[in-house]
Amino acid sequence: MSDRVFPTKGALISTKKSLSLSRLGFELLDKKRNILIREMMALIDRAEAIQGKIDAIYSEAYLVLQKANMELGICRELSETVPIEQGLDISYRSVMGVEIPILTLKEQTLDDIPFGLYSSNSTLDKAYKSFIEVKKLTVELAEVESSVYLLADSIKKTQKRANALKNIMIPKFEKTVKFISDSLEEKEREEFSRLKVIKNKNI
């Protein structure tokens, strides 16, 4: 770029301004990247904890369901009374410009059990409650994992932009500033020498 820039004071001022903005842009992108990384790491830890809970509750739920099947017979007909989930809502929150999903599941209690109490027992009720808990945790895990993916994608893009400023734009502007400054200094020296020669001739 420097070999195509006409070395004037105006060009020097303009290039220094571009250099300053590029450095500021890099600092802001670096801060954004660090904030997003911290947010993502916290969510990864949360996802691992949720997955551990899901695994534990699933194991318990299947054991309880197996017990209910033995006590009541196969519970297929009762399971078909469980309605398809319709109570999932989604909203968003912004983290440094990244839209992170917030999933909300309608609260359910044992009062909402779809099958008649006369055809079930406490074991099946416990299994139902466990699977309800698993459903809540699965929704929470989906929210966290989606957020991690979106944050990771934004971190990658932010890093790419920061690298472009750090490794391409900033060095280019620095080189141009040096070229213009050196050229202007050389021009000033030549002008000074010329004026000195003229002065000596007039003496």
Short mmCIF file of C-alpha atoms in Angstrom, two decimals:
data_model
loop_
_atom_site.label_atom_id
_atom_site.label_comp_id
_atom_site.label_asym_id
_atom_site.label_seq_id
_atom_site.Cartn_x
_atom_site.Cartn_y
_atom_site.Cartn_z
CA MET A 1 0.00 0.00 0.00
CA SER A 2 2.79 2.43 0.95
CA ASP A 3 4.20 2.53 -2.60
CA ARG A 4 0.81 3.76 -3.89
CA VAL A 5 0.28 6.48 -1.28
CA PHE A 6 1.24 10.03 -2.12
CA PRO A 7 3.31 11.22 0.87
CA THR A 8 1.49 14.31 2.10
CA LYS A 9 0.69 15.60 5.58
CA GLY A 10 -2.99 14.99 4.86
CA ALA A 11 -2.29 11.38 3.95
CA LEU A 12 -0.19 10.99 7.11
CA ILE A 13 -2.99 12.33 9.32
CA SER A 14 -5.56 10.11 7.59
CA THR A 15 -3.38 6.98 7.85
CA LYS A 16 -2.58 7.64 11.53
CA LYS A 17 -6.31 7.94 12.20
CA SER A 18 -6.94 4.61 10.41
CA LEU A 19 -4.12 3.02 12.42
CA SER A 20 -5.58 4.32 15.68
CA LEU A 21 -9.05 3.03 14.78
CA SER A 22 -7.62 -0.37 13.80
CA ARG A 23 -5.81 -0.66 17.14
CA LEU A 24 -8.97 0.34 19.01
CA GLY A 25 -10.98 -2.16 16.95
CA PHE A 26 -8.52 -4.92 17.80
CA GLU A 27 -8.71 -4.12 21.53
CA LEU A 28 -12.52 -4.18 21.47
CA LEU A 29 -12.63 -7.45 19.51
CA ASP A 30 -10.11 -9.00 21.90
CA LYS A 31 -12.25 -7.98 24.90
CA LYS A 32 -15.38 -9.30 23.19
CA ARG A 33 -13.64 -12.61 22.44
CA ASN A 34 -12.53 -12.99 26.08
CA ILE A 35 -16.03 -12.26 27.40
CA LEU A 36 -17.58 -14.77 24.99
CA ILE A 37 -15.01 -17.41 25.94
CA ARG A 38 -15.76 -16.95 29.65
CA GLU A 39 -19.48 -17.22 28.96
CA MET A 40 -18.99 -20.34 26.84
CA MET A 41 -16.73 -22.08 29.41
CA ALA A 42 -19.31 -21.45 32.15
CA LEU A 43 -22.01 -22.96 29.93
CA ILE A 44 -19.84 -25.99 29.12
CA ASP A 45 -19.43 -26.67 32.86
CA ARG A 46 -23.18 -26.27 33.30
CA ALA A 47 -23.88 -28.64 30.40
CA GLU A 48 -21.69 -31.33 31.95
CA ALA A 49 -23.51 -30.97 35.28
CA ILE A 50 -26.94 -31.19 33.60
CA GLN A 51 -25.89 -34.23 31.56
CA GLY A 52 -24.78 -35.96 34.77
CA LYS A 53 -28.19 -35.28 36.35
CA ILE A 54 -30.01 -36.54 33.26
CA ASP A 55 -28.02 -39.79 33.23
CA ALA A 56 -28.69 -40.38 36.93
CA ILE A 57 -32.43 -39.62 36.72
CA TYR A 58 -32.85 -41.66 33.52
CA SER A 59 -31.29 -44.67 35.21
CA GLU A 60 -33.61 -44.30 38.18
CA ALA A 61 -36.66 -43.63 36.01
CA TYR A 62 -36.19 -46.78 33.91
CA LEU A 63 -35.72 -48.90 37.01
CA VAL A 64 -38.90 -47.49 38.54
CA LEU A 65 -40.78 -47.95 35.23
CA GLN A 66 -39.59 -51.55 35.07
CA LYS A 67 -40.92 -52.06 38.59
CA ALA A 68 -44.25 -50.44 37.63
CA ASN A 69 -44.51 -52.78 34.62
CA MET A 70 -44.06 -55.74 36.94
CA GLU A 71 -46.66 -54.47 39.38
CA LEU A 72 -49.27 -53.26 36.86
CA GLY A 73 -48.41 -55.23 33.77
CA ILE A 74 -47.08 -53.49 30.65
CA CYS A 75 -47.95 -49.79 30.96
CA ARG A 76 -48.21 -49.08 27.21
CA GLU A 77 -51.88 -48.09 27.31
CA LEU A 78 -51.24 -45.75 30.23
CA SER A 79 -48.22 -44.24 28.46
CA GLU A 80 -50.38 -43.40 25.43
CA THR A 81 -52.48 -41.09 27.62
CA VAL A 82 -49.46 -38.80 28.10
CA PRO A 83 -50.03 -35.80 25.80
CA ILE A 84 -47.48 -34.45 23.31
CA GLU A 85 -45.54 -31.57 24.85
CA GLN A 86 -46.95 -28.20 23.72
CA GLY A 87 -45.69 -25.96 26.52
CA LEU A 88 -42.24 -25.02 25.22
CA ASP A 89 -41.52 -21.31 24.70
CA ILE A 90 -38.39 -19.65 23.35
CA SER A 91 -37.01 -16.16 23.91
CA TYR A 92 -33.55 -14.65 23.57
CA ARG A 93 -30.94 -12.71 25.49
CA SER A 94 -27.98 -10.88 24.00
CA VAL A 95 -24.38 -11.54 25.02
CA MET A 96 -22.05 -9.10 23.23
CA GLY A 97 -24.38 -9.10 20.24
CA VAL A 98 -24.88 -12.89 20.19
CA GLU A 99 -28.54 -13.89 20.49
CA ILE A 100 -28.67 -16.71 23.06
CA PRO A 101 -31.88 -18.79 23.31
CA ILE A 102 -33.87 -19.09 26.53
CA LEU A 103 -36.16 -22.14 26.58
CA THR A 104 -39.05 -22.20 29.03
CA LEU A 105 -41.11 -25.31 29.70
CA LYS A 106 -44.59 -25.07 31.21
CA GLU A 107 -44.46 -26.20 34.83
CA GLN A 108 -45.95 -29.66 35.45
CA THR A 109 -46.82 -31.36 38.74
CA LEU A 110 -48.24 -34.69 39.83
CA ASP A 111 -51.65 -32.98 39.73
CA ASP A 112 -51.26 -33.00 35.94
CA ILE A 113 -50.91 -36.80 35.69
CA PRO A 114 -52.89 -37.75 32.55
CA PHE A 115 -53.80 -41.31 33.52
CA GLY A 116 -56.43 -42.17 36.13
CA LEU A 117 -55.21 -42.84 39.66
CA TYR A 118 -57.39 -45.96 39.88
CA SER A 119 -55.40 -47.61 37.06
CA SER A 120 -51.92 -46.70 38.38
CA ASN A 121 -49.97 -46.80 41.61
CA SER A 122 -47.30 -44.80 43.43
CA THR A 123 -44.50 -46.57 41.54
CA LEU A 124 -45.83 -45.44 38.17
CA ASP A 125 -46.42 -41.97 39.58
CA LYS A 126 -42.78 -41.87 40.65
CA ALA A 127 -41.63 -42.99 37.18
CA TYR A 128 -43.82 -40.29 35.59
CA LYS A 129 -42.36 -37.68 37.90
CA SER A 130 -38.81 -38.80 37.04
CA PHE A 131 -39.44 -38.57 33.30
CA ILE A 132 -40.97 -35.11 33.78
CA GLU A 133 -37.75 -34.08 35.52
CA VAL A 134 -35.69 -35.56 32.69
CA LYS A 135 -37.75 -33.58 30.18
CA LYS A 136 -37.06 -30.33 32.06
CA LEU A 137 -33.36 -31.09 32.21
CA THR A 138 -33.27 -32.05 28.52
CA VAL A 139 -34.81 -28.70 27.59
CA GLU A 140 -32.27 -26.93 29.79
CA LEU A 141 -29.44 -28.93 28.19
CA ALA A 142 -30.72 -28.08 24.69
CA GLU A 143 -30.70 -24.39 25.65
CA VAL A 144 -27.14 -24.59 27.01
CA GLU A 145 -25.73 -26.63 24.12
CA SER A 146 -27.33 -24.31 21.53
CA SER A 147 -25.84 -21.34 23.37
CA VAL A 148 -22.39 -22.96 23.40
CA TYR A 149 -22.60 -23.57 19.65
CA LEU A 150 -23.66 -19.97 18.92
CA LEU A 151 -20.96 -18.56 21.19
CA ALA A 152 -18.27 -20.80 19.68
CA ASP A 153 -19.28 -19.65 16.19
CA SER A 154 -19.15 -15.99 17.25
CA ILE A 155 -15.77 -16.51 18.96
CA LYS A 156 -14.38 -17.99 15.75
CA LYS A 157 -15.62 -15.02 13.67
CA THR A 158 -14.40 -12.50 16.25
CA GLN A 159 -10.97 -14.16 16.36
CA LYS A 160 -10.78 -14.06 12.57
CA ARG A 161 -11.54 -10.33 12.50
CA ALA A 162 -9.08 -9.63 15.32
CA ASN A 163 -6.35 -11.59 13.53
CA ALA A 164 -7.01 -9.65 10.33
CA LEU A 165 -6.55 -6.36 12.18
CA LYS A 166 -3.52 -7.54 14.14
CA ASN A 167 -1.65 -9.33 11.35
CA ILE A 168 -2.73 -7.44 8.23
CA MET A 169 -4.34 -4.03 8.72
CA ILE A 170 -2.30 -2.68 11.65
CA PRO A 171 1.11 -3.66 10.16
CA LYS A 172 0.01 -2.22 6.81
CA PHE A 173 -0.97 1.13 8.34
CA GLU A 174 2.22 1.18 10.44
CA LYS A 175 4.27 0.60 7.30
CA THR A 176 2.41 3.35 5.46
CA VAL A 177 2.85 5.81 8.35
CA LYS A 178 6.59 5.10 8.36
CA PHE A 179 6.80 5.49 4.58
CA ILE A 180 4.98 8.84 4.60
CA SER A 181 6.91 10.12 7.65
CA ASP A 182 10.25 9.15 6.11
CA SER A 183 9.27 10.73 2.78
CA LEU A 184 8.18 13.99 4.44
CA GLU A 185 11.36 14.13 6.51
CA GLU A 186 13.42 13.56 3.39
CA LYS A 187 11.49 16.28 1.58
CA GLU A 188 12.06 18.67 4.50
CA ARG A 189 15.80 17.93 4.45
CA GLU A 190 15.91 18.55 0.71
CA GLU A 191 14.00 21.80 1.11
CA PHE A 192 16.30 22.89 3.92
CA SER A 193 19.38 22.12 1.81
CA ARG A 194 17.88 23.97 -1.15
CA LEU A 195 17.11 27.05 0.93
CA LYS A 196 20.60 26.93 2.42
CA VAL A 197 22.14 26.85 -1.08
CA ILE A 198 19.97 29.78 -2.19
CA LYS A 199 20.90 31.73 0.93
CA ASN A 200 24.61 31.11 0.34
CA LYS A 201 24.29 32.31 -3.27
CA ASN A 202 22.66 35.53 -2.14
CA ILE A 203 25.45 36.33 0.30
#
